[in-house]
Amino acid sequence: MSLESPLIDRFGRRHTSLRLSVTDRCNLRCFYCMPEHGAQFAPRESLLTFEEITRIVSLLASRCGIRDLRLTGGEPLVRRDLPELVRMISKIDGIKDLSLTTNGLLLPEFARPLRDAGMKRLNISIDTLDEQTFQKISRRQGIDKVIAGIDAAIACGFEVIKLNTTAVRGIAESEIVSLVRFAVDRGVQIRFIEFMPLDTDRSWRTTDVLSGDAIRDIIERELGPLVAVAPPNPSQPASEFEFVGASTETGAAGQRIGLIQSVSKPFCESCDRIRVTADGSIRNCLFSQQEFSLRDLLRSGADDDQLVNRFRTAVDAKAAGHGITEGTFSPPDRPMYSIGG
Ligand code: SAM
Ligand code: SF4
């Protein structure tokens, strides 16, 4: 099908990537994302159905040039029958890259069904290798299950597996080197994400951010110098680094490390993403204060043009940048789990 017109905003940014949340529910309660008690979840009937999701993705691929789709949440693997959704969307023409972000807990069960359904790439979150620290961060048990999930996924032959570590100052420092070694041992890339003001408790302070530069210093001190390398996708949020002549001790030669410096070095200028929440609202940025309802349109019998136009309106309204470190910044009403990370 021919491309009608890409989603280009007022600043000339072309949007080719969709992050779609399939649920706001989760089997963990990470402090930087969810409250420990009393999380507010969208009523089940408000979640977009698999058919609604498939319609939206097909439209965006055929008429707006969306080619990358990432499923997220909440924890996407707690959405019932997720492999069935993956099977439906993996057939859509124009979607070149289909990926999923998960906390890994349910991967021992779901890695194989996901791969068989057509999932290509996984990002698996892991902040620590220590059970006590895991419980401190996620308020639940199970680092052994996350590690088993990572190993199950590796065994299933996904095209790419990346590990994501959200780095919070005071917690992450002592884990960074062991997590790099863990990734190196398994031959997968690890990326460190700066802590962003998307926690429910609104306790985020700039002083809690362990910057990408500080993370790089820690890695280099223990494991040797890193050199910046061109990322495979120029609009990806992670800057990539490789070890130079890595020590035989780490065996890390050629291993890539990613730094996602959303706070200290924002990459808004090259942003190519739009988002759809699990309850069917379009968001043009993680940090935007505005949402554009899609669910109401879908359920009121809107035609394809009306749906596409709602995306165009959302993209037209996108701000130049998130302004996290500006005095006027205020966090969005929805925390991370409800937006979709
Ligand atoms: N539940 C899945 C998971 O944890 O991978 C997918 C959703 S989660 C919101 C996606 C990613 O966002 C995870 O890597 C998580 O660590 C990260 N994240 C959550 N809250 C964050 C925050 N306040 N700042 C930076 N990253 C955050
Ligand atoms: Fe759940 Fe992921 Fe948020 Fe942790 S970061 S509470 S695993 S959605």
mmCIF file of C-alpha atoms and ligand atoms in Angstrom:
data_model
loop_
_atom_site.group_PDB
_atom_site.id
_atom_site.type_symbol
_atom_site.label_atom_id
_atom_site.label_comp_id
_atom_site.label_asym_id
_atom_site.label_seq_id
_atom_site.Cartn_x
_atom_site.Cartn_y
_atom_site.Cartn_z
ATOM 1 C CA MET A 1 0.000 0.000 0.000
ATOM 2 C CA SER A 2 1.364 3.446 -0.813
ATOM 3 C CA LEU A 3 2.453 5.806 1.938
ATOM 4 C CA GLU A 4 -0.015 8.657 2.189
ATOM 5 C CA SER A 5 1.808 11.140 4.365
ATOM 6 C CA PRO A 6 4.259 10.743 7.217
ATOM 7 C CA LEU A 7 3.680 12.202 10.672
ATOM 8 C CA ILE A 8 5.933 15.282 10.668
ATOM 9 C CA ASP A 9 5.680 17.818 13.477
ATOM 10 C CA ARG A 10 6.250 21.603 13.544
ATOM 11 C CA PHE A 11 9.952 21.052 14.117
ATOM 12 C CA GLY A 12 10.403 18.766 11.127
ATOM 13 C CA ARG A 13 10.646 15.566 13.163
ATOM 14 C CA ARG A 14 9.311 12.569 11.326
ATOM 15 C CA HIS A 15 7.556 10.008 13.532
ATOM 16 C CA THR A 16 8.197 6.423 12.532
ATOM 17 C CA SER A 17 8.035 4.703 15.888
ATOM 18 C CA LEU A 18 5.012 3.770 18.017
ATOM 19 C CA ARG A 19 5.182 2.727 21.668
ATOM 20 C CA LEU A 20 1.990 1.025 22.553
ATOM 21 C CA SER A 21 1.056 0.057 26.081
ATOM 22 C CA VAL A 22 -1.054 -3.085 26.360
ATOM 23 C CA THR A 23 -1.775 -2.806 30.090
ATOM 24 C CA ASP A 24 -1.051 -0.552 33.037
ATOM 25 C CA ARG A 25 -1.030 -3.513 35.432
ATOM 26 C CA CYS A 26 2.198 -5.009 36.677
ATOM 27 C CA ASN A 27 3.553 -7.849 38.790
ATOM 28 C CA LEU A 28 6.211 -5.549 40.324
ATOM 29 C CA ARG A 29 5.964 -2.202 42.121
ATOM 30 C CA CYS A 30 9.231 -0.442 41.215
ATOM 31 C CA PHE A 31 9.503 2.703 43.320
ATOM 32 C CA TYR A 32 10.492 4.875 40.335
ATOM 33 C CA CYS A 33 7.338 3.929 38.457
ATOM 34 C CA MET A 34 4.482 2.755 40.687
ATOM 35 C CA PRO A 35 3.231 3.321 44.222
ATOM 36 C CA GLU A 36 3.813 0.495 46.682
ATOM 37 C CA HIS A 37 0.102 0.351 47.513
ATOM 38 C CA GLY A 38 -3.056 1.646 45.899
ATOM 39 C CA ALA A 39 -2.015 1.857 42.240
ATOM 40 C CA GLN A 40 -4.934 3.126 40.165
ATOM 41 C CA PHE A 41 -5.551 0.937 37.141
ATOM 42 C CA ALA A 42 -7.686 1.667 34.114
ATOM 43 C CA PRO A 43 -10.950 -0.318 34.122
ATOM 44 C CA ARG A 44 -10.542 -3.430 31.995
ATOM 45 C CA GLU A 45 -13.252 -2.394 29.558
ATOM 46 C CA SER A 46 -11.294 0.756 28.757
ATOM 47 C CA LEU A 47 -8.267 -1.193 27.469
ATOM 48 C CA LEU A 48 -7.977 -1.236 23.695
ATOM 49 C CA THR A 49 -8.939 -4.667 22.385
ATOM 50 C CA PHE A 50 -6.574 -6.664 20.181
ATOM 51 C CA GLU A 51 -8.788 -5.831 17.195
ATOM 52 C CA GLU A 52 -8.665 -2.093 17.997
ATOM 53 C CA ILE A 53 -4.891 -2.220 18.401
ATOM 54 C CA THR A 54 -4.490 -4.096 15.134
ATOM 55 C CA ARG A 55 -6.643 -1.560 13.302
ATOM 56 C CA ILE A 56 -4.626 1.365 14.647
ATOM 57 C CA VAL A 57 -1.258 -0.207 13.884
ATOM 58 C CA SER A 58 -2.351 -1.161 10.357
ATOM 59 C CA LEU A 59 -3.534 2.387 9.688
ATOM 60 C CA LEU A 60 -0.373 3.972 11.035
ATOM 61 C CA ALA A 61 1.810 1.603 9.027
ATOM 62 C CA SER A 62 -0.073 1.983 5.763
ATOM 63 C CA ARG A 63 -0.896 5.694 5.896
ATOM 64 C CA CYS A 64 1.583 7.402 8.187
ATOM 65 C CA GLY A 65 4.892 5.580 7.776
ATOM 66 C CA ILE A 66 5.076 4.019 11.247
ATOM 67 C CA ARG A 67 7.485 1.100 10.916
ATOM 68 C CA ASP A 68 8.702 0.338 14.438
ATOM 69 C CA LEU A 69 6.307 -0.933 17.075
ATOM 70 C CA ARG A 70 7.247 -1.553 20.680
ATOM 71 C CA LEU A 71 4.781 -3.140 23.092
ATOM 72 C CA THR A 72 5.116 -2.065 26.673
ATOM 73 C CA GLY A 73 3.159 -1.422 29.865
ATOM 74 C CA GLY A 74 2.845 -1.781 32.898
ATOM 75 C CA GLU A 75 4.110 -5.284 32.397
ATOM 76 C CA PRO A 76 2.984 -6.363 28.924
ATOM 77 C CA LEU A 77 3.234 -10.069 29.742
ATOM 78 C CA VAL A 78 0.430 -9.811 32.311
ATOM 79 C CA ARG A 79 -1.988 -8.929 29.492
ATOM 80 C CA ARG A 80 -3.874 -12.144 28.797
ATOM 81 C CA ASP A 81 -3.063 -13.882 25.502
ATOM 82 C CA LEU A 82 -0.355 -11.411 24.528
ATOM 83 C CA PRO A 83 1.234 -13.854 22.035
ATOM 84 C CA GLU A 84 -2.074 -13.768 20.160
ATOM 85 C CA LEU A 85 -1.788 -9.980 19.775
ATOM 86 C CA VAL A 86 1.810 -10.411 18.643
ATOM 87 C CA ARG A 87 0.661 -12.924 16.048
ATOM 88 C CA MET A 88 -1.961 -10.452 14.774
ATOM 89 C CA ILE A 89 0.352 -7.457 14.490
ATOM 90 C CA SER A 90 3.358 -9.346 13.174
ATOM 91 C CA LYS A 91 1.367 -9.870 9.975
ATOM 92 C CA ILE A 92 0.850 -6.152 9.341
ATOM 93 C CA ASP A 93 2.638 -4.916 6.228
ATOM 94 C CA GLY A 94 5.016 -2.062 6.881
ATOM 95 C CA ILE A 95 5.916 -2.933 10.490
ATOM 96 C CA LYS A 96 9.598 -3.726 10.119
ATOM 97 C CA ASP A 97 10.538 -3.909 13.738
ATOM 98 C CA LEU A 98 8.400 -5.469 16.448
ATOM 99 C CA SER A 99 9.749 -5.393 19.974
ATOM 100 C CA LEU A 100 8.682 -5.713 23.594
ATOM 101 C CA THR A 101 9.887 -4.236 26.872
ATOM 102 C CA THR A 102 9.435 -6.519 29.872
ATOM 103 C CA ASN A 103 10.594 -6.949 33.430
ATOM 104 C CA GLY A 104 11.425 -10.554 32.515
ATOM 105 C CA LEU A 105 9.569 -12.287 35.357
ATOM 106 C CA LEU A 106 7.223 -14.170 33.031
ATOM 107 C CA LEU A 107 9.718 -14.837 30.253
ATOM 108 C CA PRO A 108 10.470 -18.415 31.324
ATOM 109 C CA GLU A 109 6.861 -19.140 30.303
ATOM 110 C CA PHE A 110 6.410 -16.658 27.458
ATOM 111 C CA ALA A 111 9.723 -16.339 25.620
ATOM 112 C CA ARG A 112 9.014 -19.258 23.285
ATOM 113 C CA PRO A 113 5.345 -18.359 22.512
ATOM 114 C CA LEU A 114 6.381 -14.751 21.839
ATOM 115 C CA ARG A 115 9.170 -15.766 19.495
ATOM 116 C CA ASP A 116 6.902 -18.231 17.693
ATOM 117 C CA ALA A 117 4.250 -15.518 17.309
ATOM 118 C CA GLY A 118 6.707 -13.239 15.484
ATOM 119 C CA MET A 119 8.262 -11.051 18.181
ATOM 120 C CA LYS A 120 11.688 -9.951 16.948
ATOM 121 C CA ARG A 121 13.417 -8.054 19.731
ATOM 122 C CA LEU A 122 13.243 -7.853 23.510
ATOM 123 C CA ASN A 123 14.355 -5.273 26.021
ATOM 124 C CA ILE A 124 14.520 -6.828 29.458
ATOM 125 C CA SER A 125 14.802 -4.634 32.526
ATOM 126 C CA ILE A 126 17.272 -5.607 35.234
ATOM 127 C CA ASP A 127 18.556 -3.149 37.817
ATOM 128 C CA THR A 128 20.391 -5.502 40.166
ATOM 129 C CA LEU A 129 21.636 -9.062 40.562
ATOM 130 C CA ASP A 130 20.981 -9.085 44.283
ATOM 131 C CA GLU A 131 17.659 -10.333 45.674
ATOM 132 C CA GLN A 132 17.595 -7.879 48.570
ATOM 133 C CA THR A 133 18.196 -4.922 46.293
ATOM 134 C CA PHE A 134 15.613 -6.304 43.866
ATOM 135 C CA GLN A 135 13.051 -6.326 46.664
ATOM 136 C CA LYS A 136 14.031 -2.828 47.743
ATOM 137 C CA ILE A 137 13.484 -1.523 44.213
ATOM 138 C CA SER A 138 10.501 -3.585 43.088
ATOM 139 C CA ARG A 139 8.846 -4.383 46.457
ATOM 140 C CA ARG A 140 8.419 -7.954 45.230
ATOM 141 C CA GLN A 141 10.559 -11.111 45.087
ATOM 142 C CA GLY A 142 12.155 -12.757 42.112
ATOM 143 C CA ILE A 143 15.546 -11.737 40.690
ATOM 144 C CA ASP A 144 16.136 -15.469 40.072
ATOM 145 C CA LYS A 145 13.063 -15.522 37.819
ATOM 146 C CA VAL A 146 14.233 -12.438 35.922
ATOM 147 C CA ILE A 147 17.620 -14.053 35.302
ATOM 148 C CA ALA A 148 15.922 -17.301 34.257
ATOM 149 C CA GLY A 149 13.752 -15.209 31.929
ATOM 150 C CA ILE A 150 16.777 -13.577 30.326
ATOM 151 C CA ASP A 151 18.387 -16.964 29.775
ATOM 152 C CA ALA A 152 15.146 -18.422 28.399
ATOM 153 C CA ALA A 153 14.902 -15.539 25.933
ATOM 154 C CA ILE A 154 18.518 -15.971 24.832
ATOM 155 C CA ALA A 155 17.823 -19.650 24.196
ATOM 156 C CA CYS A 156 14.866 -18.755 21.934
ATOM 157 C CA GLY A 157 16.991 -16.881 19.381
ATOM 158 C CA PHE A 158 15.412 -13.413 19.326
ATOM 159 C CA GLU A 159 17.056 -11.132 16.744
ATOM 160 C CA VAL A 160 18.208 -8.713 19.459
ATOM 161 C CA ILE A 161 18.027 -8.787 23.250
ATOM 162 C CA LYS A 162 19.008 -5.744 25.258
ATOM 163 C CA LEU A 163 19.096 -5.322 29.011
ATOM 164 C CA ASN A 164 17.846 -2.036 30.497
ATOM 165 C CA THR A 165 19.017 -0.770 33.859
ATOM 166 C CA THR A 166 17.335 2.256 35.404
ATOM 167 C CA ALA A 167 20.118 3.928 37.326
ATOM 168 C CA VAL A 168 19.137 5.699 40.533
ATOM 169 C CA ARG A 169 21.900 7.434 42.503
ATOM 170 C CA GLY A 170 22.630 5.677 45.775
ATOM 171 C CA ILE A 171 21.408 2.305 44.484
ATOM 172 C CA ALA A 172 22.918 1.674 41.071
ATOM 173 C CA GLU A 173 26.587 2.549 41.613
ATOM 174 C CA SER A 174 27.583 -0.717 43.236
ATOM 175 C CA GLU A 175 25.732 -2.811 40.636
ATOM 176 C CA ILE A 176 26.959 -1.259 37.411
ATOM 177 C CA VAL A 177 30.130 -3.267 36.919
ATOM 178 C CA SER A 178 28.551 -6.585 37.846
ATOM 179 C CA LEU A 179 25.642 -5.905 35.486
ATOM 180 C CA VAL A 180 28.052 -5.095 32.660
ATOM 181 C CA ARG A 181 29.887 -8.356 33.337
ATOM 182 C CA PHE A 182 26.559 -10.205 33.445
ATOM 183 C CA ALA A 183 25.636 -8.803 30.008
ATOM 184 C CA VAL A 184 29.099 -9.465 28.587
ATOM 185 C CA ASP A 185 28.942 -13.073 29.764
ATOM 186 C CA ARG A 186 25.714 -13.522 27.833
ATOM 187 C CA GLY A 187 26.771 -11.523 24.768
ATOM 188 C CA VAL A 188 23.911 -9.020 25.044
ATOM 189 C CA GLN A 189 23.984 -5.247 25.131
ATOM 190 C CA ILE A 190 23.232 -3.441 28.393
ATOM 191 C CA ARG A 191 21.866 0.096 28.508
ATOM 192 C CA PHE A 192 21.709 2.375 31.506
ATOM 193 C CA ILE A 193 18.731 4.748 31.700
ATOM 194 C CA GLU A 194 18.817 7.942 33.735
ATOM 195 C CA PHE A 195 16.068 8.172 36.364
ATOM 196 C CA MET A 196 13.302 10.467 35.079
ATOM 197 C CA PRO A 197 10.548 12.345 36.967
ATOM 198 C CA LEU A 198 7.817 9.807 36.252
ATOM 199 C CA ASP A 199 7.481 8.220 39.684
ATOM 200 C CA THR A 200 4.045 8.159 41.303
ATOM 201 C CA ASP A 201 5.356 9.501 44.584
ATOM 202 C CA ARG A 202 6.768 12.603 42.894
ATOM 203 C CA SER A 203 9.861 12.276 45.014
ATOM 204 C CA TRP A 204 12.256 12.587 42.041
ATOM 205 C CA ARG A 205 15.057 15.129 42.508
ATOM 206 C CA THR A 206 17.854 15.964 40.080
ATOM 207 C CA THR A 207 20.223 14.760 42.777
ATOM 208 C CA ASP A 208 18.746 11.226 42.410
ATOM 209 C CA VAL A 209 19.903 11.039 38.798
ATOM 210 C CA LEU A 210 23.054 9.045 38.279
ATOM 211 C CA SER A 211 24.182 10.648 35.044
ATOM 212 C CA GLY A 212 25.369 8.736 32.028
ATOM 213 C CA ASP A 213 28.759 10.420 32.428
ATOM 214 C CA ALA A 214 29.038 9.157 36.005
ATOM 215 C CA ILE A 215 28.050 5.655 34.881
ATOM 216 C CA ARG A 216 30.664 5.745 32.154
ATOM 217 C CA ASP A 217 33.320 6.783 34.707
ATOM 218 C CA ILE A 218 32.413 3.845 36.949
ATOM 219 C CA ILE A 219 32.616 1.369 34.072
ATOM 220 C CA GLU A 220 35.877 2.762 32.727
ATOM 221 C CA ARG A 221 37.547 2.755 36.146
ATOM 222 C CA GLU A 222 36.934 -0.980 36.561
ATOM 223 C CA LEU A 223 36.793 -2.352 33.046
ATOM 224 C CA GLY A 224 38.867 -0.048 30.856
ATOM 225 C CA PRO A 225 38.243 2.800 28.423
ATOM 226 C CA LEU A 226 35.089 3.089 26.340
ATOM 227 C CA VAL A 227 34.878 4.758 22.969
ATOM 228 C CA ALA A 228 31.708 6.239 21.451
ATOM 229 C CA VAL A 229 30.471 4.406 18.355
ATOM 230 C CA ALA A 230 27.791 5.313 15.835
ATOM 231 C CA PRO A 231 24.486 3.718 16.826
ATOM 232 C CA PRO A 232 22.755 1.550 14.215
ATOM 233 C CA ASN A 233 19.718 3.843 14.295
ATOM 234 C CA PRO A 234 20.555 7.588 14.460
ATOM 235 C CA SER A 235 17.265 8.481 16.190
ATOM 236 C CA GLN A 236 17.602 5.868 18.939
ATOM 237 C CA PRO A 237 17.769 7.340 22.438
ATOM 238 C CA ALA A 238 20.871 5.410 23.517
ATOM 239 C CA SER A 239 24.388 6.593 22.802
ATOM 240 C CA GLU A 240 26.545 3.530 22.262
ATOM 241 C CA PHE A 241 30.067 2.772 23.457
ATOM 242 C CA GLU A 242 32.540 -0.042 23.010
ATOM 243 C CA PHE A 243 35.457 -1.144 25.119
ATOM 244 C CA VAL A 244 38.813 -0.345 23.614
ATOM 245 C CA GLY A 245 41.147 -3.305 23.843
ATOM 246 C CA ALA A 246 39.103 -4.630 26.712
ATOM 247 C CA SER A 247 40.880 -6.537 29.440
ATOM 248 C CA THR A 248 40.956 -10.281 29.037
ATOM 249 C CA GLU A 249 39.501 -10.361 32.520
ATOM 250 C CA THR A 250 36.164 -8.979 31.304
ATOM 251 C CA GLY A 251 36.401 -10.543 27.878
ATOM 252 C CA ALA A 252 34.432 -7.481 26.806
ATOM 253 C CA ALA A 253 36.124 -6.594 23.520
ATOM 254 C CA GLY A 254 33.528 -5.453 21.007
ATOM 255 C CA GLN A 255 30.779 -5.436 23.631
ATOM 256 C CA ARG A 256 28.487 -2.436 23.372
ATOM 257 C CA ILE A 257 27.167 -0.407 26.290
ATOM 258 C CA GLY A 258 24.275 2.042 25.869
ATOM 259 C CA LEU A 259 23.598 5.211 27.838
ATOM 260 C CA ILE A 260 20.133 6.763 27.704
ATOM 261 C CA GLN A 261 20.751 10.249 29.029
ATOM 262 C CA SER A 262 17.209 11.585 28.930
ATOM 263 C CA VAL A 263 17.901 14.069 31.718
ATOM 264 C CA SER A 264 21.536 15.122 31.325
ATOM 265 C CA LYS A 265 21.637 15.051 27.512
ATOM 266 C CA PRO A 266 18.075 15.104 26.167
ATOM 267 C CA PHE A 267 17.594 13.723 22.679
ATOM 268 C CA CYS A 268 14.270 15.460 21.972
ATOM 269 C CA GLU A 269 15.636 16.985 18.740
ATOM 270 C CA SER A 270 15.757 13.584 17.104
ATOM 271 C CA CYS A 271 12.648 12.100 18.734
ATOM 272 C CA ASP A 272 10.653 9.934 16.325
ATOM 273 C CA ARG A 273 8.140 8.462 18.795
ATOM 274 C CA ILE A 274 4.483 8.650 19.509
ATOM 275 C CA ARG A 275 2.708 6.716 22.222
ATOM 276 C CA VAL A 276 -0.647 5.125 22.808
ATOM 277 C CA THR A 277 -1.675 4.326 26.372
ATOM 278 C CA ALA A 278 -3.375 1.041 27.276
ATOM 279 C CA ASP A 279 -6.692 2.868 27.648
ATOM 280 C CA GLY A 280 -6.403 4.372 24.214
ATOM 281 C CA SER A 281 -5.009 7.904 24.485
ATOM 282 C CA ILE A 282 -2.381 9.278 22.148
ATOM 283 C CA ARG A 283 0.561 10.995 23.821
ATOM 284 C CA ASN A 284 3.141 12.863 21.789
ATOM 285 C CA CYS A 285 5.785 12.694 24.550
ATOM 286 C CA LEU A 286 6.398 10.848 27.820
ATOM 287 C CA PHE A 287 6.283 14.228 29.543
ATOM 288 C CA SER A 288 3.441 15.949 27.722
ATOM 289 C CA GLN A 289 0.531 17.350 29.722
ATOM 290 C CA GLN A 290 -1.886 16.748 26.864
ATOM 291 C CA GLU A 291 -3.554 13.578 25.585
ATOM 292 C CA PHE A 292 -5.709 12.907 22.537
ATOM 293 C CA SER A 293 -8.406 10.299 22.965
ATOM 294 C CA LEU A 294 -8.456 7.540 20.443
ATOM 295 C CA ARG A 295 -10.689 5.082 22.265
ATOM 296 C CA ASP A 296 -13.771 7.306 22.126
ATOM 297 C CA LEU A 297 -13.285 7.790 18.395
ATOM 298 C CA LEU A 298 -12.726 4.082 17.807
ATOM 299 C CA ARG A 299 -15.837 3.163 19.766
ATOM 300 C CA SER A 300 -18.034 5.815 18.177
ATOM 301 C CA GLY A 301 -17.636 4.313 14.720
ATOM 302 C CA ALA A 302 -15.008 6.754 13.415
ATOM 303 C CA ASP A 303 -13.660 6.100 9.927
ATOM 304 C CA ASP A 304 -9.979 5.667 9.112
ATOM 305 C CA ASP A 305 -9.502 9.331 8.146
ATOM 306 C CA GLN A 306 -10.789 10.517 11.500
ATOM 307 C CA LEU A 307 -8.414 8.172 13.326
ATOM 308 C CA VAL A 308 -5.406 9.213 11.265
ATOM 309 C CA ASN A 309 -6.311 12.881 11.769
ATOM 310 C CA ARG A 310 -6.298 12.417 15.530
ATOM 311 C CA PHE A 311 -2.679 11.257 15.290
ATOM 312 C CA ARG A 312 -1.838 14.250 13.097
ATOM 313 C CA THR A 313 -3.398 16.612 15.647
ATOM 314 C CA ALA A 314 -1.364 14.987 18.420
ATOM 315 C CA VAL A 315 1.886 15.230 16.465
ATOM 316 C CA ASP A 316 1.175 18.874 15.497
ATOM 317 C CA ALA A 317 0.892 19.727 19.186
ATOM 318 C CA LYS A 318 4.246 18.191 20.153
ATOM 319 C CA ALA A 319 6.595 20.504 22.057
ATOM 320 C CA ALA A 320 10.225 21.024 21.066
ATOM 321 C CA GLY A 321 11.535 19.332 24.218
ATOM 322 C CA HIS A 322 10.609 17.981 27.624
ATOM 323 C CA GLY A 323 12.295 20.702 29.689
ATOM 324 C CA ILE A 324 12.847 18.422 32.706
ATOM 325 C CA THR A 325 15.629 20.542 34.112
ATOM 326 C CA GLU A 326 13.843 23.868 33.551
ATOM 327 C CA GLY A 327 12.255 25.627 36.529
ATOM 328 C CA THR A 328 8.836 25.606 34.854
ATOM 329 C CA PHE A 329 8.756 21.803 34.437
ATOM 330 C CA SER A 330 5.975 19.870 36.050
ATOM 331 C CA PRO A 331 5.642 16.108 35.649
ATOM 332 C CA PRO A 332 2.734 14.639 33.690
ATOM 333 C CA ASP A 333 -0.415 13.588 35.549
ATOM 334 C CA ARG A 334 0.189 9.951 34.698
ATOM 335 C CA PRO A 335 3.179 8.120 36.154
ATOM 336 C CA MET A 336 5.323 5.786 34.053
ATOM 337 C CA TYR A 337 3.275 2.590 34.484
ATOM 338 C CA SER A 338 0.146 4.319 33.269
ATOM 339 C CA ILE A 339 1.779 5.974 30.260
ATOM 340 C CA GLY A 340 3.813 3.005 29.086
ATOM 341 C CA GLY A 341 7.586 3.160 29.330
HETATM 342 N N1 SAM B 1 7.339 -3.464 32.969
HETATM 343 C C1 SAM B 1 8.224 -3.414 31.892
HETATM 344 C C2 SAM B 1 9.641 -3.214 32.368
HETATM 345 O O1 SAM B 1 9.827 -2.867 33.542
HETATM 346 O O2 SAM B 1 10.547 -3.383 31.547
HETATM 347 C C3 SAM B 1 7.880 -2.380 30.836
HETATM 348 C C4 SAM B 1 7.406 -1.052 31.308
HETATM 349 S S1 SAM B 1 8.602 -0.120 32.207
HETATM 350 C C5 SAM B 1 7.709 1.341 32.545
HETATM 351 C C6 SAM B 1 9.792 0.292 30.934
HETATM 352 C C7 SAM B 1 11.118 0.790 31.416
HETATM 353 O O3 SAM B 1 10.950 2.047 32.026
HETATM 354 C C8 SAM B 1 11.812 -0.105 32.415
HETATM 355 O O4 SAM B 1 13.136 -0.364 31.962
HETATM 356 C C9 SAM B 1 11.846 0.733 33.661
HETATM 357 O O5 SAM B 1 12.958 0.460 34.459
HETATM 358 C C10 SAM B 1 11.869 2.125 33.084
HETATM 359 N N2 SAM B 1 11.408 3.155 34.015
HETATM 360 C C11 SAM B 1 10.301 3.121 34.787
HETATM 361 N N3 SAM B 1 10.195 4.254 35.524
HETATM 362 C C12 SAM B 1 11.259 5.023 35.189
HETATM 363 C C13 SAM B 1 11.707 6.315 35.597
HETATM 364 N N4 SAM B 1 11.038 7.046 36.499
HETATM 365 N N5 SAM B 1 12.858 6.783 35.039
HETATM 366 C C14 SAM B 1 13.541 6.066 34.117
HETATM 367 N N6 SAM B 1 13.155 4.842 33.681
HETATM 368 C C15 SAM B 1 12.037 4.334 34.228
HETATM 369 FE FE1 SF4 B 2 6.270 -2.636 36.558
HETATM 370 FE FE2 SF4 B 2 8.074 -2.024 34.707
HETATM 371 FE FE3 SF4 B 2 6.999 -0.114 36.285
HETATM 372 FE FE4 SF4 B 2 8.652 -1.886 37.354
HETATM 373 S S1 SF4 B 2 9.154 -0.384 35.777
HETATM 374 S S2 SF4 B 2 6.662 -1.230 38.217
HETATM 375 S S3 SF4 B 2 8.219 -3.683 36.209
HETATM 376 S S4 SF4 B 2 5.947 -1.290 34.795
#
